[in-house]
Coordinates of C-alpha atoms and ligand atoms in Angstrom, one line a residue:
X4 CA -9.5 -14.9 14.5
X5 CA -8.7 -17.7 12.9
X6 CA -5.3 -17.4 11.5
X7 CA -4.5 -19.2 7.7
X8 CA -0.6 -20.0 7.2
X9 CA -0.3 -21.0 3.4
X10 CA 2.6 -21.9 1.5
X11 CA 3.0 -19.0 -0.5
X12 CA 2.4 -15.3 -1.5
X13 CA -0.1 -16.7 -5.1
X14 CA -1.1 -19.8 -3.2
X15 CA -3.0 -16.8 0.0
X16 CA -4.0 -14.1 -2.7
X17 CA -5.5 -16.9 -4.4
X18 CA -7.6 -18.6 -1.0
X19 CA -9.3 -15.1 -0.5
X20 CA -10.1 -14.3 -4.2
X21 CA -12.7 -17.8 -3.7
X22 CA -14.2 -16.1 -0.6
X23 CA -14.8 -13.1 -1.9
X24 CA -16.2 -15.2 -5.0
X25 CA -17.6 -17.8 -2.5
X26 CA -19.0 -14.7 -0.8
X27 CA -20.6 -12.8 -3.8
X28 CA -21.8 -15.9 -5.9
X29 CA -24.1 -16.6 -2.6
X30 CA -25.0 -12.8 -2.4
X31 CA -25.2 -10.5 -5.5
X32 CA -25.2 -7.5 -3.9
X33 CA -22.3 -8.4 -1.2
X34 CA -21.9 -5.1 0.3
X35 CA -17.8 -5.7 0.2
X36 CA -15.5 -3.2 2.2
X37 CA -12.0 -2.7 0.2
X38 CA -8.7 -2.5 1.3
X39 CA -5.5 -1.1 -1.7
X40 CA -1.7 -1.8 -1.0
X41 CA 0.5 -3.1 -3.1
X42 CA -0.6 -6.5 -1.0
X43 CA -4.1 -6.5 -2.6
X44 CA -2.3 -5.6 -6.5
X45 CA -2.6 -9.7 -7.5
X46 CA -5.7 -10.2 -5.7
X47 CA -7.5 -7.5 -7.9
X48 CA -6.4 -8.6 -11.1
X49 CA -7.6 -12.6 -10.3
X50 CA -10.6 -11.1 -9.7
X51 CA -10.6 -9.4 -12.9
X52 CA -9.3 -12.7 -13.8
X53 CA -12.2 -14.7 -12.4
X54 CA -15.1 -12.4 -14.2
X55 CA -13.5 -13.0 -17.8
X56 CA -13.4 -16.0 -17.2
X57 CA -15.9 -17.4 -15.0
X58 CA -18.1 -14.4 -15.3
X59 CA -18.2 -13.8 -11.7
X60 CA -21.0 -10.9 -11.9
X61 CA -20.6 -7.8 -9.3
X62 CA -23.4 -5.9 -11.2
X63 CA -25.4 -5.6 -8.2
X64 CA -22.3 -5.9 -5.9
X65 CA -21.5 -2.5 -3.7
X66 CA -18.1 -1.5 -2.3
X67 CA -16.6 1.8 0.2
X68 CA -13.3 1.7 0.5
X69 CA -11.6 1.5 4.3
X70 CA -10.0 4.9 2.9
X71 CA -8.6 7.8 1.3
X72 CA -5.7 11.4 1.1
X73 CA -6.9 13.7 2.9
X74 CA -6.2 17.0 -1.0
X75 CA -6.0 14.2 -3.1
X76 CA -8.4 14.3 -6.0
X77 CA -10.3 10.9 -8.1
X78 CA -7.8 12.3 -11.3
X79 CA -5.3 11.6 -9.3
X80 CA -2.4 8.9 -10.1
X81 CA -1.9 8.1 -6.7
X82 CA -5.7 8.3 -5.4
X83 CA -7.0 5.2 -3.3
X84 CA -10.1 6.1 -6.7
X85 CA -7.7 6.1 -9.4
X86 CA -5.8 2.7 -8.0
X87 CA -9.3 1.0 -7.1
X88 CA -10.5 2.3 -10.5
X89 CA -7.7 1.3 -12.2
X90 CA -6.8 -2.7 -11.3
X91 CA -10.0 -2.8 -10.1
X92 CA -13.6 -1.5 -11.1
X93 CA -12.4 -0.9 -14.8
X94 CA -11.7 -4.8 -14.9
X95 CA -14.7 -6.0 -14.0
X96 CA -19.0 -5.2 -14.5
X97 CA -19.0 -3.1 -11.9
X98 CA -22.3 0.0 -11.5
X99 CA -18.9 3.2 -10.5
X100 CA -22.3 4.1 -8.7
X101 CA -22.1 1.5 -6.3
X102 CA -18.2 1.8 -5.8
X103 CA -17.6 4.1 -2.8
X104 CA -15.0 5.7 -1.3
X105 CA -14.1 9.4 0.9
X106 CA -14.1 12.2 -1.3
X107 CA -10.3 13.6 0.3
X108 CA -11.3 17.1 -2.0
X109 CA -14.0 17.7 0.0
X110 CA -14.9 21.2 0.9
X111 CA -15.9 20.1 5.2
X112 CA -14.5 17.1 5.6
X113 CA -15.9 16.2 8.6
X114 CA -19.4 16.6 7.1
X115 CA -17.6 14.1 4.4
X116 CA -17.4 11.6 6.6
X117 CA -20.1 11.9 8.4
X118 CA -22.3 11.6 5.5
X119 CA -19.4 8.5 4.3
X120 CA -21.3 6.3 7.6
X121 CA -24.0 7.1 6.7
X122 CA -24.3 5.5 3.6
X123 CA -23.2 2.7 4.7
X124 CA -25.7 2.5 7.2
X125 CA -28.3 2.8 4.4
X126 CA -26.7 -0.6 2.8
X127 CA -27.5 -2.2 6.1
X128 CA -23.5 -2.6 7.1
X129 CA -20.7 -4.2 5.2
X130 CA -21.2 -7.7 4.8
X131 CA -17.4 -8.4 4.1
X132 CA -14.5 -6.1 4.8
X133 CA -11.0 -6.6 3.0
X134 CA -7.9 -5.0 4.9
X135 CA -4.7 -5.6 4.8
X136 CA -2.1 -4.8 7.7
X137 CA 0.5 -1.6 7.6
X138 CA 3.9 -1.8 9.3
X139 CA 2.6 0.8 11.9
X140 CA -0.3 -1.7 12.7
X141 CA -2.6 0.2 11.2
X142 CA -5.9 -1.1 9.6
X143 CA -7.6 1.4 7.0
X144 CA -5.3 4.3 8.2
X145 CA -5.9 3.9 11.9
X146 CA -2.7 4.8 13.7
X147 CA -1.8 3.8 16.9
X148 CA -4.0 5.1 19.5
X149 CA -6.9 5.1 17.5
X150 CA -9.8 4.5 19.6
X151 CA -11.3 0.7 18.9
X152 CA -14.8 2.8 18.6
X153 CA -13.4 5.8 16.4
X154 CA -15.7 6.6 13.0
X155 CA -14.4 7.7 9.9
X156 CA -12.9 10.1 10.9
X157 CA -9.6 12.0 9.3
X158 CA -6.4 10.7 10.6
X159 CA -2.7 12.2 10.1
X160 CA -0.5 10.1 9.2
X161 CA 2.7 8.0 11.1
X162 CA 6.3 8.7 9.8
X163 CA 6.4 4.5 9.4
X164 CA 3.4 5.6 7.0
X165 CA 4.6 8.1 5.0
X166 CA 8.1 6.1 4.6
X167 CA 6.3 2.9 4.1
X168 CA 4.1 5.0 0.8
X169 CA 5.6 8.0 -0.5
X170 CA 8.3 6.1 -2.5
X171 CA 5.0 5.7 -4.3
X172 CA 4.3 9.1 -5.3
X173 CA 6.7 10.5 -8.3
X174 CA 8.0 13.0 -5.8
X175 CA 7.6 11.2 -2.4
X176 CA 7.3 14.4 -0.7
X177 CA 4.2 15.2 -2.3
X178 CA 2.5 12.4 -0.1
X179 CA -0.6 13.8 2.0
X180 CA 0.0 14.1 5.8
X181 CA -3.9 13.0 6.5
X182 CA -6.2 10.9 5.4
X183 CA -9.7 10.2 5.3
X184 CA -10.3 6.7 7.2
X185 CA -13.2 4.4 8.5
X186 CA -12.1 3.8 12.3
X187 CA -11.5 1.0 14.2
X188 CA -15.4 1.2 15.3
X189 CA -16.6 1.4 11.2
X190 CA -14.3 -1.6 10.8
X191 CA -15.1 -3.8 13.9
X192 CA -18.7 -3.8 12.8
X193 CA -18.1 -5.3 9.4
X194 CA -20.0 -8.9 9.4
X195 CA -17.4 -10.2 8.0
X196 CA -13.2 -9.4 8.3
X197 CA -11.1 -10.9 5.8
X198 CA -7.3 -9.5 6.5
X199 CA -4.9 -10.8 4.0
X200 CA -1.0 -10.3 5.5
X201 CA 2.0 -10.9 3.1
X202 CA 6.0 -11.6 3.1
X203 CA 8.8 -11.4 5.2
X204 CA 9.0 -7.1 6.0
X205 CA 5.1 -7.8 7.6
X206 CA 6.6 -10.9 10.5
X207 CA 7.1 -9.0 13.4
X208 CA 3.5 -6.6 12.9
X209 CA 1.9 -9.7 12.8
X210 CA 3.1 -11.5 14.9
X211 CA 1.9 -8.4 17.6
X212 CA -1.6 -8.2 15.4
X213 CA -3.2 -11.6 16.1
X214 CA -0.5 -13.1 19.7
X215 CA -0.3 -9.2 21.3
X216 CA -2.1 -7.3 23.7
X217 CA -4.7 -5.3 22.3
X218 CA -3.5 -2.3 22.2
X219 CA -4.6 0.4 20.6
X220 CA -0.9 1.7 20.0
X221 CA -1.5 -1.8 17.3
X222 CA -4.7 -0.8 16.3
X223 CA -5.1 -4.4 14.6
X224 CA -4.5 -5.7 17.2
X225 CA -8.9 -4.4 17.5
X226 CA -9.4 -7.8 15.4
X227 CA -8.6 -10.6 17.7
X228 CA -12.6 -8.7 19.2
X229 CA -14.3 -9.6 16.1
X230 CA -16.2 -13.5 16.2
X231 CA -15.8 -13.2 12.5
X232 CA -12.2 -12.3 11.4
X233 CA -10.4 -14.5 9.6
X234 CA -6.1 -13.3 8.8
X235 CA -4.8 -15.3 6.2
X236 CA -0.9 -14.7 5.5
X237 CA 2.0 -16.9 3.6
X238 CA 4.5 -18.1 5.3
X239 CA 6.9 -15.9 5.1
X240 CA 4.9 -13.1 6.5
X241 CA 3.4 -16.0 9.6
X242 CA 7.5 -16.7 10.6
X243 CA 7.4 -14.8 13.4
X244 CA 4.1 -16.4 14.6
X245 CA 4.2 -18.5 18.4
X246 CA 1.5 -20.5 17.6
X247 CA 1.9 -21.2 13.3
X248 CA 1.1 -25.1 13.9
X249 CA -1.8 -24.2 15.8
X250 CA -3.2 -22.0 12.9
X251 CA -1.6 -25.3 10.7
X252 CA -4.0 -27.9 11.8
X253 CA -7.2 -25.6 12.2
X254 CA -7.1 -25.0 8.3
X255 CA -6.2 -28.6 7.5
X256 CA -9.0 -30.3 10.2
X257 CA -12.2 -27.8 10.4
X258 CA -15.0 -28.9 7.9
X259 CA -15.2 -24.8 7.2
X260 CA -11.9 -25.0 5.1
X261 CA -12.6 -27.9 4.0
X262 CA -13.4 -26.7 0.1
X263 CA -10.5 -24.1 0.6
X264 CA -7.7 -26.6 0.5
Ligands
GLP27 C1 -2.2 2.1 2.4 C2 -3.5 1.2 3.4 C3 -4.1 0.4 3.7 C4 -2.6 -1.2 3.8 C5 -1.5 -0.8 4.0 C6 -0.7 -1.6 3.2 O1 -1.9 2.1 4.2 N1 -4.6 2.9 3.8 O2 -5.3 -0.4 3.9 O3 -3.3 -1.9 4.9 O4 -1.6 0.5 3.0 O5 -0.2 -2.0 2.2 P1 0.8 -2.7 1.9 O6 -0.1 -4.1 1.1 O7 1.6 -1.6 0.1 O8 2.2 -3.3 2.4

């Protein structure tokens, strides 16, 4: 795992946008794993801008989102399908048929999860998986005690997640209490992982995720096991990291990061 600390939200977001656009230029039919949440909104706005101003081409790109709420149809404005359409897909030249999210309204949810795994395999797996970290330490909706070998399945959401996400609903009590999520095992199979973590409210969970012991109590600690995972944060989220100076030195000195400095 590598940790990159940028001075603020804008520069951390810009770095992630550049990593994604470079990966897409290198492989136009990139299989991109996508995440939702507040953290991703400015990133998707920036990718849309890169499409408009720099002609970043998504025409062959294929996407798989991490998760979807159980019970919310695509038209519901709190569904992650709606979020993705509004924040990204409508603003770029992606073929909507190449964008995938699990359906939270499938009659047979277990079968839907199996089908989702199968679709990812048919595309030869995810090339680059974008992640955020929830306050409960979740990646996707893999709440504490999710098995590190878990696959796409239905998970009950924790009170921490319900508290974090329910204000986004007009009536907070309408927030579904279950979601379909890629498993930790599914996520760890991505060829490369880019995690974006921003703001003071994430400083405790970021420190636990990156420097704490690997434990299924904090799903994000599983990322320490991935051979090609970078965590990009701003100074505020990085405030509680013990190895801050070392991580900064790596960014300044590793040739891999030269073009991003
Ligand atoms: C949701 C998503 C996660 C995301 C998290 C963080 O719970 N399922 O994939 O990482 O939100 O959200 P935010 O960026 O709003 O803090």
